[in-house]
Amino acid sequence: MARIRAAFHDPDGARYGIPTYWWRGAPDGYATRRQLRERGLCPGGQPVAAQIMWRGVGGIRVAYLYRLDLARPKRIPSAAQLRALAKANTARRTCSTCRNVRPYCIPRSLGECLECV
């Protein structure tokens, strides 16, 4: 209970404009983008429904919440889109000097792999 802060408890949105809850204090039916992604969902164009606020490194932190009942299934990429992404990632890992494909992305600031620098 030490992490609960009364300053961040505003379920009707009078203080912050939208319903605000403390860390781990949001009611059921809300989820963050990451939690939606884990369930195979996306916000689907809905506006932010609520927020979680907590004191963290660098000051007050905020995580936006979306309603689960309005979330839509994630779009599944086509085979052509997956091929295009694979080709683009291979290009990011190919050194322009030695033309070898590296297991890491080539830093844009260097323009070549770490062995050619």
mmCIF file of C-alpha atoms in Angstrom:
data_model
loop_
_atom_site.group_PDB
_atom_site.id
_atom_site.type_symbol
_atom_site.label_atom_id
_atom_site.label_comp_id
_atom_site.label_asym_id
_atom_site.label_seq_id
_atom_site.Cartn_x
_atom_site.Cartn_y
_atom_site.Cartn_z
ATOM 1 C CA MET A 1 0.000 0.000 0.000
ATOM 2 C CA ALA A 2 3.013 2.313 0.164
ATOM 3 C CA ARG A 3 2.804 3.084 -3.592
ATOM 4 C CA ILE A 4 -0.789 4.355 -3.457
ATOM 5 C CA ARG A 5 -0.966 8.115 -3.701
ATOM 6 C CA ALA A 6 -4.222 9.948 -3.063
ATOM 7 C CA ALA A 7 -3.086 12.718 -5.422
ATOM 8 C CA PHE A 8 -3.418 10.281 -8.335
ATOM 9 C CA HIS A 9 -6.899 9.039 -7.438
ATOM 10 C CA ASP A 10 -9.352 10.927 -9.648
ATOM 11 C CA PRO A 11 -11.898 8.398 -11.006
ATOM 12 C CA ASP A 12 -14.327 11.061 -12.254
ATOM 13 C CA GLY A 13 -11.661 13.126 -14.080
ATOM 14 C CA ALA A 14 -12.277 16.400 -12.220
ATOM 15 C CA ARG A 15 -8.605 17.127 -11.523
ATOM 16 C CA TYR A 16 -6.808 15.722 -14.607
ATOM 17 C CA GLY A 17 -9.527 15.841 -17.266
ATOM 18 C CA ILE A 18 -9.804 12.066 -17.687
ATOM 19 C CA PRO A 19 -10.239 9.345 -15.058
ATOM 20 C CA THR A 20 -6.924 8.878 -13.257
ATOM 21 C CA TYR A 21 -5.795 6.013 -11.070
ATOM 22 C CA TRP A 22 -2.652 5.168 -9.129
ATOM 23 C CA TRP A 23 -0.205 2.414 -10.055
ATOM 24 C CA ARG A 24 -2.075 -0.927 -10.210
ATOM 25 C CA GLY A 25 -5.274 0.815 -9.152
ATOM 26 C CA ALA A 26 -7.241 0.825 -12.411
ATOM 27 C CA PRO A 27 -10.526 -1.098 -12.463
ATOM 28 C CA ASP A 28 -11.111 -4.098 -14.713
ATOM 29 C CA GLY A 29 -12.020 -3.336 -18.306
ATOM 30 C CA TYR A 30 -9.033 -1.061 -19.018
ATOM 31 C CA ALA A 31 -5.656 -1.967 -20.520
ATOM 32 C CA THR A 32 -2.509 -0.258 -21.755
ATOM 33 C CA ARG A 33 -1.302 -0.624 -25.352
ATOM 34 C CA ARG A 34 1.197 -3.255 -24.275
ATOM 35 C CA GLN A 35 -1.482 -5.250 -22.453
ATOM 36 C CA LEU A 36 -3.751 -5.012 -25.504
ATOM 37 C CA ARG A 37 -0.925 -6.268 -27.718
ATOM 38 C CA GLU A 38 -0.382 -9.264 -25.415
ATOM 39 C CA ARG A 39 -4.050 -10.186 -25.935
ATOM 40 C CA GLY A 40 -3.823 -9.761 -29.715
ATOM 41 C CA LEU A 41 -5.795 -6.494 -29.687
ATOM 42 C CA CYS A 42 -5.220 -2.858 -30.633
ATOM 43 C CA PRO A 43 -7.009 0.343 -29.542
ATOM 44 C CA GLY A 44 -8.797 0.532 -32.896
ATOM 45 C CA GLY A 45 -9.037 4.328 -33.068
ATOM 46 C CA GLN A 46 -10.708 4.815 -29.707
ATOM 47 C CA PRO A 47 -9.610 7.804 -27.605
ATOM 48 C CA VAL A 48 -7.710 7.407 -24.343
ATOM 49 C CA ALA A 49 -10.286 6.366 -21.733
ATOM 50 C CA ALA A 50 -8.241 6.778 -18.539
ATOM 51 C CA GLN A 51 -4.704 7.051 -17.263
ATOM 52 C CA ILE A 52 -2.443 5.710 -14.553
ATOM 53 C CA MET A 53 -0.077 8.134 -12.832
ATOM 54 C CA TRP A 54 2.833 7.356 -10.544
ATOM 55 C CA ARG A 55 5.964 9.012 -9.276
ATOM 56 C CA GLY A 56 8.957 7.560 -11.091
ATOM 57 C CA VAL A 57 12.429 8.379 -12.284
ATOM 58 C CA GLY A 58 12.417 11.929 -13.615
ATOM 59 C CA GLY A 59 9.093 12.944 -12.064
ATOM 60 C CA ILE A 60 5.478 11.999 -12.645
ATOM 61 C CA ARG A 61 4.967 9.128 -15.113
ATOM 62 C CA VAL A 62 1.769 8.433 -17.060
ATOM 63 C CA ALA A 63 0.392 5.336 -18.810
ATOM 64 C CA TYR A 64 -2.730 5.694 -20.933
ATOM 65 C CA LEU A 65 -5.544 3.166 -20.691
ATOM 66 C CA TYR A 66 -8.001 2.001 -23.342
ATOM 67 C CA ARG A 67 -11.319 0.211 -22.934
ATOM 68 C CA LEU A 68 -11.199 -3.522 -23.593
ATOM 69 C CA ASP A 69 -14.750 -3.686 -24.933
ATOM 70 C CA LEU A 70 -13.899 -1.192 -27.725
ATOM 71 C CA ALA A 71 -10.549 -2.780 -28.659
ATOM 72 C CA ARG A 72 -10.286 -4.519 -32.021
ATOM 73 C CA PRO A 73 -8.183 -7.483 -33.166
ATOM 74 C CA LYS A 74 -4.703 -6.671 -34.436
ATOM 75 C CA ARG A 75 -4.271 -6.703 -38.175
ATOM 76 C CA ILE A 76 -2.344 -9.693 -39.447
ATOM 77 C CA PRO A 77 0.335 -8.794 -42.017
ATOM 78 C CA SER A 78 0.145 -10.422 -45.422
ATOM 79 C CA ALA A 79 2.905 -12.671 -46.744
ATOM 80 C CA ALA A 80 4.107 -9.870 -49.040
ATOM 81 C CA GLN A 81 4.380 -7.456 -46.085
ATOM 82 C CA LEU A 82 6.381 -9.998 -44.090
ATOM 83 C CA ARG A 83 8.732 -10.534 -47.055
ATOM 84 C CA ALA A 84 9.199 -6.767 -47.410
ATOM 85 C CA LEU A 85 10.032 -6.431 -43.703
ATOM 86 C CA ALA A 86 12.532 -9.289 -43.896
ATOM 87 C CA LYS A 87 14.190 -7.678 -46.917
ATOM 88 C CA ALA A 88 14.391 -4.294 -45.175
ATOM 89 C CA ASN A 89 15.892 -5.847 -42.035
ATOM 90 C CA THR A 90 18.482 -7.684 -44.118
ATOM 91 C CA ALA A 91 19.419 -4.393 -45.778
ATOM 92 C CA ARG A 92 19.888 -2.796 -42.336
ATOM 93 C CA ARG A 93 22.289 -5.595 -41.383
ATOM 94 C CA THR A 94 24.329 -5.570 -44.620
ATOM 95 C CA CYS A 95 27.633 -3.665 -44.518
ATOM 96 C CA SER A 96 28.111 -1.255 -47.421
ATOM 97 C CA THR A 97 31.890 -1.811 -47.457
ATOM 98 C CA CYS A 98 32.401 -5.579 -47.123
ATOM 99 C CA ARG A 99 28.832 -6.557 -48.173
ATOM 100 C CA ASN A 100 28.593 -9.117 -45.331
ATOM 101 C CA VAL A 101 25.301 -9.593 -43.508
ATOM 102 C CA ARG A 102 25.912 -9.047 -39.803
ATOM 103 C CA PRO A 103 23.827 -10.387 -36.870
ATOM 104 C CA TYR A 104 23.191 -6.782 -35.751
ATOM 105 C CA CYS A 105 21.900 -3.623 -37.392
ATOM 106 C CA ILE A 106 24.669 -1.484 -38.876
ATOM 107 C CA PRO A 107 24.864 1.853 -37.001
ATOM 108 C CA ARG A 108 23.765 4.659 -39.330
ATOM 109 C CA SER A 109 26.276 6.980 -37.698
ATOM 110 C CA LEU A 110 29.133 4.732 -38.896
ATOM 111 C CA GLY A 111 27.695 3.547 -42.202
ATOM 112 C CA GLU A 112 29.592 0.272 -42.046
ATOM 113 C CA CYS A 113 30.011 -2.737 -39.768
ATOM 114 C CA LEU A 114 32.159 -2.618 -36.661
ATOM 115 C CA GLU A 115 34.900 -4.708 -38.301
ATOM 116 C CA CYS A 116 35.263 -2.296 -41.242
ATOM 117 C CA VAL A 117 35.435 0.843 -39.112
#
